[in-house]
Coordinates of C-alpha atoms and ligand atoms in Angstrom, one line a residue:
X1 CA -186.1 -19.4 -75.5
X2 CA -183.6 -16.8 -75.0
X3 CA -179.3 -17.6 -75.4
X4 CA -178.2 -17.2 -72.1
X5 CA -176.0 -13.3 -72.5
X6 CA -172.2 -14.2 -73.1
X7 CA -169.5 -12.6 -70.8
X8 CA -165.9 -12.9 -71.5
X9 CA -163.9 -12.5 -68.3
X10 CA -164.2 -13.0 -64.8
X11 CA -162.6 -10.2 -63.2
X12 CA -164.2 -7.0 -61.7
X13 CA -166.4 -6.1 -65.0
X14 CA -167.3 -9.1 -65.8
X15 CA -168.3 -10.5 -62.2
X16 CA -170.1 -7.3 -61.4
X17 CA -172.0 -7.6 -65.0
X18 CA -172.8 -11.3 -64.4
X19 CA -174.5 -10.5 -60.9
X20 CA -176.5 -7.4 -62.3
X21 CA -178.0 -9.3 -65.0
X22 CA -178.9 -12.7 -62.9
X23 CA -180.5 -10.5 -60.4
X24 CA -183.0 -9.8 -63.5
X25 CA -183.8 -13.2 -64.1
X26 CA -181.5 -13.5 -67.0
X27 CA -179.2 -16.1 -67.7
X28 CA -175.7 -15.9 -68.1
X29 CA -172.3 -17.9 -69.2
X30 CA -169.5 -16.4 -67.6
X31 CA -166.1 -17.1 -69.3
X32 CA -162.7 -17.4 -67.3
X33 CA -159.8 -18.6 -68.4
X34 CA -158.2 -18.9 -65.6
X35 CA -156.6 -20.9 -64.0
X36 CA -155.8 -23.3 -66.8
X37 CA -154.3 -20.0 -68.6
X38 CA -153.1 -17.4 -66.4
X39 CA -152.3 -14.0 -67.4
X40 CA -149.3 -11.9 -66.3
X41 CA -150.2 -10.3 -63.6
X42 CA -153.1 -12.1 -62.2
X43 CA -152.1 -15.0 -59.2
X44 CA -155.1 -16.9 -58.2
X45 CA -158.0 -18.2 -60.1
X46 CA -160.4 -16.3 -57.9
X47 CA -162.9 -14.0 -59.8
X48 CA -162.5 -10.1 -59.6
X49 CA -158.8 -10.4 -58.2
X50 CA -157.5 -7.3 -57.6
X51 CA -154.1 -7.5 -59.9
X52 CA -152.0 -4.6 -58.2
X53 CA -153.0 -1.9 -55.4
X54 CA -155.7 -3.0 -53.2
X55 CA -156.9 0.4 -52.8
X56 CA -160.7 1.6 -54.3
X57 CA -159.7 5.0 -53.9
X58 CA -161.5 7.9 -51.4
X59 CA -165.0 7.3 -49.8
X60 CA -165.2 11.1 -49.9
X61 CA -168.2 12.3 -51.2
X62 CA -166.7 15.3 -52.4
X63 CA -164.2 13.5 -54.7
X64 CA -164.9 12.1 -58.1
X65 CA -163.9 8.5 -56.6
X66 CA -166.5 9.1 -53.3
X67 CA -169.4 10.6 -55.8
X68 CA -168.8 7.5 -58.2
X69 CA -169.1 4.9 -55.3
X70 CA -172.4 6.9 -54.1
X71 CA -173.5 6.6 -57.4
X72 CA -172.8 2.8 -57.8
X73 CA -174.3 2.5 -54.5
X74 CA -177.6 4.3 -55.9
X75 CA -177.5 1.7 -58.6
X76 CA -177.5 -1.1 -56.9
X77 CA -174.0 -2.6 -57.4
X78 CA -173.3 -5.9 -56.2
X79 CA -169.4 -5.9 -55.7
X80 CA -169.2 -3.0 -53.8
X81 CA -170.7 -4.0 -50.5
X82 CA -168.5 -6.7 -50.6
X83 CA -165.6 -4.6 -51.1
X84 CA -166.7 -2.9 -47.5
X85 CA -167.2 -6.1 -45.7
X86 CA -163.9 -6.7 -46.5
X87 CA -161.7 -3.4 -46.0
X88 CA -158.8 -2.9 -44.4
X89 CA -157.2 0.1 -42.9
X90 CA -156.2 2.6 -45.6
X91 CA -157.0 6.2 -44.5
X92 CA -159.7 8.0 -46.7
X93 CA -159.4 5.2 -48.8
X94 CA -161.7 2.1 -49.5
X95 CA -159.0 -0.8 -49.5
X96 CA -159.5 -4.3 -49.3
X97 CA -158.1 -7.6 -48.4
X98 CA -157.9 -9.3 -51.8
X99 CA -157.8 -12.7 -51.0
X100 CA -161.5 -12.5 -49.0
X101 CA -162.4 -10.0 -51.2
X102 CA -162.0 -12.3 -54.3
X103 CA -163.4 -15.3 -52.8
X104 CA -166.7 -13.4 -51.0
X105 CA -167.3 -12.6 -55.4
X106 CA -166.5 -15.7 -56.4
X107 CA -169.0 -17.7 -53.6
X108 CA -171.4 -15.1 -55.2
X109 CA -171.2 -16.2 -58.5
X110 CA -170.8 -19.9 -57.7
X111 CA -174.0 -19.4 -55.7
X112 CA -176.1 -17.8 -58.2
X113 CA -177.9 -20.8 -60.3
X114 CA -178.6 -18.3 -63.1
X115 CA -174.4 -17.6 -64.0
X116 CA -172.8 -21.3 -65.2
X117 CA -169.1 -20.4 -65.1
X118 CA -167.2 -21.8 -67.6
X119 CA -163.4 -22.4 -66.8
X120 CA -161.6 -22.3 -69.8
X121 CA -159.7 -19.7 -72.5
X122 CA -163.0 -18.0 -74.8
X123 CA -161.8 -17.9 -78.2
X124 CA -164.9 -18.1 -80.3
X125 CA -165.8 -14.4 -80.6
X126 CA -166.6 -14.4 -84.6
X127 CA -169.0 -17.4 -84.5
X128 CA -170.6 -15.8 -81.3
X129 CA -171.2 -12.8 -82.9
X130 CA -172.3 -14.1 -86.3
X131 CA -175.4 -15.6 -84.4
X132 CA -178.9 -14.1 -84.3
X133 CA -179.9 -13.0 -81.3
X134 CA -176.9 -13.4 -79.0
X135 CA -175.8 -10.5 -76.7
X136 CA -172.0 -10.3 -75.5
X137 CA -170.6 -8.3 -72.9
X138 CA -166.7 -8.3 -73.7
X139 CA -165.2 -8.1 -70.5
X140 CA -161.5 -9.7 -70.6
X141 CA -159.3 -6.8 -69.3
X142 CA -155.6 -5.1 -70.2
X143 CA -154.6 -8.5 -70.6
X144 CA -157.2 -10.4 -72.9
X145 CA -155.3 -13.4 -73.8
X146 CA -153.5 -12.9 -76.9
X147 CA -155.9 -15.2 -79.2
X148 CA -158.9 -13.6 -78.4
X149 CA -157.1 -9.9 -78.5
X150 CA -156.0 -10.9 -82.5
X151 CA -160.3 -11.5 -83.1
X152 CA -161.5 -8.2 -81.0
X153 CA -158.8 -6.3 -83.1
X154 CA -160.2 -7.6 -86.2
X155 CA -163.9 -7.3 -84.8
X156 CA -163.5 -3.5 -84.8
X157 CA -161.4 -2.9 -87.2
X158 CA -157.9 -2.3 -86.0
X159 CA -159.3 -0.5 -83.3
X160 CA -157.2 -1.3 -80.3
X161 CA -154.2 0.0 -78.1
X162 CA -152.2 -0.6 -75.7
X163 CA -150.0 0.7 -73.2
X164 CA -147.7 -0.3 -70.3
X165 CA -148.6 -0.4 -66.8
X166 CA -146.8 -2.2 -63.6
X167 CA -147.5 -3.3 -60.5
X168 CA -145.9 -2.5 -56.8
X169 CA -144.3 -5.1 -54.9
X170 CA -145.8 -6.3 -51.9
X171 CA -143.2 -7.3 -48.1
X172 CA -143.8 -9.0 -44.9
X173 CA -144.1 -7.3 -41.9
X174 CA -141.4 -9.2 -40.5
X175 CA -138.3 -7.4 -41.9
X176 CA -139.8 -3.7 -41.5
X177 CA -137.5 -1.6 -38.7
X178 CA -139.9 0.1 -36.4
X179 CA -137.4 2.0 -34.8
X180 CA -137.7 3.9 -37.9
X181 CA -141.3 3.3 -39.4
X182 CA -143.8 5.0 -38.1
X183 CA -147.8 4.4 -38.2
X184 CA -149.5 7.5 -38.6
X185 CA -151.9 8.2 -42.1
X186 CA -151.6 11.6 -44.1
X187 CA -152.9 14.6 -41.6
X188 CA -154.4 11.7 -39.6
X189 CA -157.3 10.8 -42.1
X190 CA -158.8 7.8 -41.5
X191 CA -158.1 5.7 -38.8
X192 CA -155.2 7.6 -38.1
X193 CA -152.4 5.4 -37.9
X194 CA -153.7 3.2 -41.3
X195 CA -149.9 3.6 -43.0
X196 CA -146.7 2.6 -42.2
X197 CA -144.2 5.5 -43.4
X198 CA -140.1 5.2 -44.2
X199 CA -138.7 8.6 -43.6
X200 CA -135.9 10.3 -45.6
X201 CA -133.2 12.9 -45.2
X202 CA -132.5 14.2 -48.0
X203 CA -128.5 12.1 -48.5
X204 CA -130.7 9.2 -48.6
X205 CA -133.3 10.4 -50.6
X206 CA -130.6 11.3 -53.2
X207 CA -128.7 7.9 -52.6
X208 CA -131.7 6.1 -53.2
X209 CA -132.8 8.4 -56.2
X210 CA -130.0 7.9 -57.8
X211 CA -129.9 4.2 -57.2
X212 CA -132.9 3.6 -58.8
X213 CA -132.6 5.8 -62.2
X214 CA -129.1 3.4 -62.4
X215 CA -130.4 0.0 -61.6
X216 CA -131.4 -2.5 -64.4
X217 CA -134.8 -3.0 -66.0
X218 CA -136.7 -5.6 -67.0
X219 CA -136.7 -5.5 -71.5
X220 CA -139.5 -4.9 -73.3
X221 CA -141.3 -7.3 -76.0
X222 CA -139.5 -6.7 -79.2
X223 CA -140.9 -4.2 -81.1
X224 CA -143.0 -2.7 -78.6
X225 CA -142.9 0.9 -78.0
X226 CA -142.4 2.0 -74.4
X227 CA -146.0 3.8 -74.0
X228 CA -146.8 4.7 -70.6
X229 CA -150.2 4.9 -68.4
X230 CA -149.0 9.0 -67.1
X231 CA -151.8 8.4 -63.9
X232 CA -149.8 5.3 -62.8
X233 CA -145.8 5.6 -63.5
X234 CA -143.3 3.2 -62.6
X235 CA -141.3 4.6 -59.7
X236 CA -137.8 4.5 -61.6
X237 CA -139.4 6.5 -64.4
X238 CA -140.8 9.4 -62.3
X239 CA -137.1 9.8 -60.0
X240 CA -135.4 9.3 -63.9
X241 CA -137.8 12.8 -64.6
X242 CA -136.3 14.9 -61.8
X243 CA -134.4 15.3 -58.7
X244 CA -137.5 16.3 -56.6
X245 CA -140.6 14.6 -59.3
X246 CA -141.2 11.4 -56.2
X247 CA -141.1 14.3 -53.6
X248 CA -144.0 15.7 -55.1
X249 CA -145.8 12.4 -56.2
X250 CA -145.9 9.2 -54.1
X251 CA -142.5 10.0 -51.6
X252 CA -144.3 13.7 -50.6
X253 CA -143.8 13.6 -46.9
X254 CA -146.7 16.5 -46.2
X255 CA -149.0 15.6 -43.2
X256 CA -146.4 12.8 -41.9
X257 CA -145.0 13.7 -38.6
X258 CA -141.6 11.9 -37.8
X259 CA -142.0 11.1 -34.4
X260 CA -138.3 10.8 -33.8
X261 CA -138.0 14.4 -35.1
X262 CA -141.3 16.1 -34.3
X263 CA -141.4 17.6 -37.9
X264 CA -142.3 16.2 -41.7
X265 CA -139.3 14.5 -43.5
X266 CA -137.6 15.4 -46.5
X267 CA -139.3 12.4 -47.8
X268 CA -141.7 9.5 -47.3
X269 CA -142.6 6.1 -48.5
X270 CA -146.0 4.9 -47.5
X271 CA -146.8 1.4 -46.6
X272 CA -150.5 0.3 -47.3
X273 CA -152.2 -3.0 -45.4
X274 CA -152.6 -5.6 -47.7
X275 CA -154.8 -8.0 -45.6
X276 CA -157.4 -7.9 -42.9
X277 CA -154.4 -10.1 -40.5
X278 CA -151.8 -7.6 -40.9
X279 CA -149.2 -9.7 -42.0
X280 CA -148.1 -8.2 -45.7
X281 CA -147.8 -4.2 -46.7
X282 CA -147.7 -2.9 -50.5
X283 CA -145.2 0.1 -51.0
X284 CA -147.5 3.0 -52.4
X285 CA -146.9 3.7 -55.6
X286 CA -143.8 1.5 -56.7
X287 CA -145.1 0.2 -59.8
X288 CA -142.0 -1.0 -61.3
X289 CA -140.1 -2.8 -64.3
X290 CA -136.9 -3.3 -62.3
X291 CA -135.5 -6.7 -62.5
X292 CA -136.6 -9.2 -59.5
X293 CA -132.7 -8.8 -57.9
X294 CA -133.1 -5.3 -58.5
X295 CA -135.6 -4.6 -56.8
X296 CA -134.9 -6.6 -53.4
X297 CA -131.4 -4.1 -53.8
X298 CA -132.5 -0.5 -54.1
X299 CA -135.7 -0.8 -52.4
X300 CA -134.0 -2.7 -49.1
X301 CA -132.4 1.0 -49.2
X302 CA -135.6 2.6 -48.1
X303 CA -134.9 4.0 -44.9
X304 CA -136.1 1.1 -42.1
X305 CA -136.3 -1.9 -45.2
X306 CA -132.8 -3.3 -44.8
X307 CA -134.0 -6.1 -43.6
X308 CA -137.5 -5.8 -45.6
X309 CA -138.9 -9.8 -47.4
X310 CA -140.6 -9.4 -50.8
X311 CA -143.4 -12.2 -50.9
X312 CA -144.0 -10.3 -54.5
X313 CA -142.1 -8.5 -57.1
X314 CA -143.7 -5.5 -59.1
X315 CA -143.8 -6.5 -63.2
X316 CA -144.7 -4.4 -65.9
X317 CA -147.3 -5.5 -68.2
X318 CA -148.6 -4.4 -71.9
X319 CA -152.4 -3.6 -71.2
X320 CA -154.8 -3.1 -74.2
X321 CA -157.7 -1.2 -74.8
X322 CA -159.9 0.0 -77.2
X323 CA -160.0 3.2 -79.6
X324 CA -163.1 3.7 -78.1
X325 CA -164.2 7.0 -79.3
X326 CA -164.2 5.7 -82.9
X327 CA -165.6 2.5 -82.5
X328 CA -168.4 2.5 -79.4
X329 CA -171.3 4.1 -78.6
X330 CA -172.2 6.3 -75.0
X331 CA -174.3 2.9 -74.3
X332 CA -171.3 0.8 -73.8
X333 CA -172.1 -1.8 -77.0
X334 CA -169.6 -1.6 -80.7
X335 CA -171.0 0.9 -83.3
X336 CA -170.3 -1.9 -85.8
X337 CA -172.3 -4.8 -83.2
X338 CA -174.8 -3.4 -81.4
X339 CA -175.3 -6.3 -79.5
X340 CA -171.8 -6.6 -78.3
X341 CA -171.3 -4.6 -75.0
X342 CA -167.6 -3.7 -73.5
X343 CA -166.9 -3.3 -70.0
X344 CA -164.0 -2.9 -67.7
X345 CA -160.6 -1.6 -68.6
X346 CA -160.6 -2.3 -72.7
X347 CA -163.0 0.7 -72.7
X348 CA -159.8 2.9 -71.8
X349 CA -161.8 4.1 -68.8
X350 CA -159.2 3.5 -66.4
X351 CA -159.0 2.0 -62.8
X352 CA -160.9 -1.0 -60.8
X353 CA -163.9 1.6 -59.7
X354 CA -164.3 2.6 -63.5
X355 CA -163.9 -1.8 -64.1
X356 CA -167.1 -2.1 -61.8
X357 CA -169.0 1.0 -63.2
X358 CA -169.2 0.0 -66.8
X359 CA -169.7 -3.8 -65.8
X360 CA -172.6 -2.9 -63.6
X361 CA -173.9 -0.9 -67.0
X362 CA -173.7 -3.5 -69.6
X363 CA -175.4 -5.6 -67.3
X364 CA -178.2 -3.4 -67.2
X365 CA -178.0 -2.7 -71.1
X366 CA -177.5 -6.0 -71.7
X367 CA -181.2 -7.0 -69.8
X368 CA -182.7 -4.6 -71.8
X369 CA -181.4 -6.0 -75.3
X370 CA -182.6 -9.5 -73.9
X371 CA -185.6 -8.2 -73.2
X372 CA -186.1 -6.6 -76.3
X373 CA -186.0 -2.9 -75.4
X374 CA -183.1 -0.6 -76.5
X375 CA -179.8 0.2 -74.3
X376 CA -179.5 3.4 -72.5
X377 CA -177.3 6.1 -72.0
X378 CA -176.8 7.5 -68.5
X379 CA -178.0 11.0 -68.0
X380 CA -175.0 13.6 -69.0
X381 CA -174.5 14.5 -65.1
X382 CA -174.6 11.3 -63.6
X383 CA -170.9 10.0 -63.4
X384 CA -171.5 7.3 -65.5
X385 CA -172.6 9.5 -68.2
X386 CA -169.7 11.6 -68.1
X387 CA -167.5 8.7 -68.5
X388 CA -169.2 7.2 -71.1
X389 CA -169.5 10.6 -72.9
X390 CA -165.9 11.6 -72.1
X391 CA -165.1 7.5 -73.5
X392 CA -167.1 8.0 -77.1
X393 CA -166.6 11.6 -77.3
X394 CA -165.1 11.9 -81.1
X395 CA -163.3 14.5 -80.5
X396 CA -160.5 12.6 -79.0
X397 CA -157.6 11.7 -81.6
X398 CA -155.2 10.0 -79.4
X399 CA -157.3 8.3 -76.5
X400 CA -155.4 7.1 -73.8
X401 CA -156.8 5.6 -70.6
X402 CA -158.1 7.6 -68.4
X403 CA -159.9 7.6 -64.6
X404 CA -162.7 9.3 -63.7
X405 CA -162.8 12.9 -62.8
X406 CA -164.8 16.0 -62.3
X407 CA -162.9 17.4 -65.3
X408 CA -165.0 14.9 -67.2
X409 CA -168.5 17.4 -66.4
X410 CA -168.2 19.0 -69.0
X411 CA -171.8 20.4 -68.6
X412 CA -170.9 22.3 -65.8
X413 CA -170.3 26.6 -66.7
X414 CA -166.3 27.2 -66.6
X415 CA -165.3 29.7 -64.1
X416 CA -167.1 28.9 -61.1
X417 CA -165.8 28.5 -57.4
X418 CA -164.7 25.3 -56.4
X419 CA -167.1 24.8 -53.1
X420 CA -170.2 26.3 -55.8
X421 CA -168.8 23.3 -58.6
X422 CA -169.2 20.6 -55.9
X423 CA -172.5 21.8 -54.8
X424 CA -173.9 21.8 -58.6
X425 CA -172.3 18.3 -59.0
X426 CA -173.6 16.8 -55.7
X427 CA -177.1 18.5 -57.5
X428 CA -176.6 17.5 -60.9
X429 CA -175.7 14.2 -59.9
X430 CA -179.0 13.7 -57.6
X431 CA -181.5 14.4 -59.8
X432 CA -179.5 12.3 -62.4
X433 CA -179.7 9.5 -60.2
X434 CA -183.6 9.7 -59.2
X435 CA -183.7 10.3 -63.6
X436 CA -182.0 6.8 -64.1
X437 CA -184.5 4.9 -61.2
X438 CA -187.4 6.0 -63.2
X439 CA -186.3 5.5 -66.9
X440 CA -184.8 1.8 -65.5
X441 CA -188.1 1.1 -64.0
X442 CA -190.2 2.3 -67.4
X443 CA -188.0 0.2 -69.2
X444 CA -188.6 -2.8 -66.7
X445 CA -185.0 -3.5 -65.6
X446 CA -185.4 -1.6 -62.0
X447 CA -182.3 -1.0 -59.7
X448 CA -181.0 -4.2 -57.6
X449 CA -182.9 -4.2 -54.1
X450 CA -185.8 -2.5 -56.1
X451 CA -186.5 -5.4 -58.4
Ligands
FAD1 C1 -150.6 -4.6 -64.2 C2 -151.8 -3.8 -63.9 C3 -151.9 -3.0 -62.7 C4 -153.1 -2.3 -62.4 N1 -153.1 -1.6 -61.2 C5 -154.3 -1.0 -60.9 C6 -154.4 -0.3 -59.6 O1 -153.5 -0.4 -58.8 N2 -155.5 0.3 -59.4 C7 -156.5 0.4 -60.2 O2 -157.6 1.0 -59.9 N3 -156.4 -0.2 -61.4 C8 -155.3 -0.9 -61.8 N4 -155.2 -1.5 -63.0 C9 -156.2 -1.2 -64.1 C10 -157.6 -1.9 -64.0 O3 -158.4 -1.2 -63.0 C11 -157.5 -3.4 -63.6 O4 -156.8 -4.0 -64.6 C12 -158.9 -4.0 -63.5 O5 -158.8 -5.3 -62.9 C13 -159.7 -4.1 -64.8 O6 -160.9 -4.8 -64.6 P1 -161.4 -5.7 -65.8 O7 -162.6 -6.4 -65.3 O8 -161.5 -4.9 -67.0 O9 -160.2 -6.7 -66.1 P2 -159.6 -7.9 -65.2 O10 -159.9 -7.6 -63.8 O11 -158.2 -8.1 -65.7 O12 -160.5 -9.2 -65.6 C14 -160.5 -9.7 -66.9 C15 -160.6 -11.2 -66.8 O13 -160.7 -11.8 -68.1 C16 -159.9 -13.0 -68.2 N5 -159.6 -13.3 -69.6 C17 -158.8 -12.6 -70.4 N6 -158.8 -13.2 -71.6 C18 -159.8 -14.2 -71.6 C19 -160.2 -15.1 -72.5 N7 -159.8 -15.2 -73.8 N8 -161.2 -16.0 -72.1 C20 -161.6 -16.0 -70.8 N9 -161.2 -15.2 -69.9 C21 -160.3 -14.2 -70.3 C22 -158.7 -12.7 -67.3 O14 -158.1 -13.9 -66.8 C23 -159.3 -11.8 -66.2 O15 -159.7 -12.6 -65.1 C24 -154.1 -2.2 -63.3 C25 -154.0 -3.0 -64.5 C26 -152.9 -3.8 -64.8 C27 -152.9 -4.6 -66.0

């Protein structure tokens, strides 16, 4: 009689994991602490909540993001196609009403008589790993509750980081000026009108610049130091790096045709859907550690959000990870504890698609190890395999999170032309995924809607 496999944390690793491994016959106890200890960002006690953006990132094919939700697709991941059932509008962009989202994957779970989910704080990771035989798939997020971060840090060795990352605020549509805000998405993508945009001329992009590098932050823990996620800054710290640095990041007004002028503005917020009703809109890449009053100031001096209602603040939080390219292996599990997979955001591979990848991975690895076979590495040009060999590559001395990318091929020739590099990926990645079917099936854990 087999322990049923051990995951720590229901959020999007740990849910997708959980899934992939009941849908192999294998049982599973899924640990959430939630609600009865909720972390700082987090809001509901549903599983796989999506904490800040609810965007996925680009469909497109021909973008690291598209290719990796292909490839998930190949692989039979379970969250994903719940992610499209609930979407909601967002350009080139898969992005999803969280609330439906959250509660299709948790009706999932609760549904699934192999995954007993256990409500409560885990805190037991020596004894757990101490016993014969047991398999855990550490899956508790940036913000593993502070107890169980004090036994992974000791686990590895003193192998963990962290960082700081924040979260955008989210306003009723009530309160937005549409004599000002216009609905149209970047050079039409999408569904054409899938944003809401706040137009600047340049006085107010300067008054509101310059508002914002002055108003008051939030303070740091004591003794922290102020280490930032450089793919996701807070808004305050990219205006407090240059006049025109939000011009050329999230306020870049290319594509966005004023319809009160004819022509782009100087500059542009962008206002994402946040539910399938309509009735709430995220600002696009505000992630913020302004204080609560602070925020409702400067940002009510967007152009057309005078009047704007936050119904939530963006925080900053202190996310941790793991050194993983000193203490895991390409297959997802601890050098040190083979038996002990990591998924999700502590292996520094960075973003909620990345989350689901290596969740739907130690699933599979952790089936094998129950079975009794041996864990595999994806193939080197699957997308999976490039993450996990960019994530355990030792060459790394100061490994910081990090999304997925085509940079992250490395077995691709240097020097080629871009429309010839996409074509030997789409290739690469192909026969890499017709590679994995076969060596799953040999190894009797066969893709989802194959088994
Ligand atoms: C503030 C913030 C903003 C982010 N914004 C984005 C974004 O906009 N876009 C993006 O792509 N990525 C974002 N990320 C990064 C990352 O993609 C998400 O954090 C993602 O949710 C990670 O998935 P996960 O499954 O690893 O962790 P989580 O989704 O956080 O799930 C981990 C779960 O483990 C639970 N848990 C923790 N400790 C314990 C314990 N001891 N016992 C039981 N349960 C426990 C938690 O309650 C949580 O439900 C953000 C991260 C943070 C922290």
């Amino acid at each position: 009689m087999h322990h049923p496999v051990t995951i720590i944390g229901g959020g999007l690793a740990g849910s997708e994991a959980a899934l992939q491994l009941a849908a192999r016959g294998i049982a599973v106890e899924l640990w959430e602490q939630r609600p009865a200890v909720m972390t700082a960002a987090h809001t509901t006690d549903g599983l796989a909540e999506l904490v800040c953006s609810n965007s996925l990132k680009s469909t497109d094919p021909a973008r690291a993001a598209g290719l990796l939700k292909e490839e998930l697709t190949q692989l039979g991941c379970r969250l994903l196609p719940l992610a499209f059932a609930h979407q909601v509008p967002g350009g080139a962009a898969l992005c999803v009403d969280r609330e439906r989202f959250s509660r299709a994957v948790t009706e999932l779970i609760a549904a699934e008589p192999l995954i007993t989910l256990r409500r409560a704080e885990f805190t037991g990771l020596p004894e757990l790993v101490a016993e014969p035989g047991r398999i855990v798939i550490l899956a508790s997020g940036p913000l593993t509750s502070g107890a169980l971060w004090a036994q992974v840090v000791k686990l590895v060795g003193d192998g963990g980081s962290y960082f700081y990352d924040a979260t955008a605020p989210i306003i009723s549509v009530q309160g937005i000026d549409r004599s000002v805000v216009f609905a149209q998405s970047r050079y039409e993508k999408g569904g054409g009108n899938d944003y809401l945009n706040c137009p600047f001329t340049p006085e107010e992009y300067l008054a509101f610049r310059e508002a914002l590098v002055s108003a008051e932050q939030i303070p740091l823990a004591a003794g922290d130091d102020y280490k930032l996620f450089e793919g996701c800054l807070p808004i305050e710290e990219l205006a407090r790096r240059g006049v025109d640095t939000m011009r050329f990041g999230p306020l870049k007004p290319k594509g966005l045709t004023d319809p009160r002028t004819g022509r782009w503005p100087y500059a542009a917020v962008q206002l994402r859907w946040e539910d399938a009703l309509e009735r709430a809109l995220s600002l696009v890449g505000f992630q913020t550690r302004l204080r609560f009053g602070e925020q409702d100031r400067v940002f009510r001096l967007i152009p057309g959000l005078a009047g704007a209602h936050f119904t939530r603040h963006g925080r900053m939080h202190r996310n941790s990870y793991l050194d993983a390219p000193r203490v895991m292996a390409p297959t997802l599990a601890l050098k040190a504890h083979p038996r002990v997979l990591v998924a999700g955001q502590l292996t520094g591979l960075e973003g909620y698609m990345a989350a689901v990848a290596t969740g739907l991975w130690a699933g599979i690895n952790a089936a094998l190890l129950a079975r009794g076979g041996a864990p595999q590495v994806p193939p080197e040009q699957s997308c999976l395999g490039a993450m996990f060999a960019f994530m355990a590559n030792p060459a790394h001395s100061a490994y910081a999170p990090t999304a997925f990318s085509f940079g992250m091929c490395t077995w691709l020739p240097g020097h080629v032309r871009r429309d010839r590099k996409l074509r030997m990926i789409r290739e690469g990645a192909t026969g890499a995924w017709a590679e994995m079917r076969a060596s799953l099936a040999a190894a009797g854990s066969s893709i989802v809607g194959e088994l």
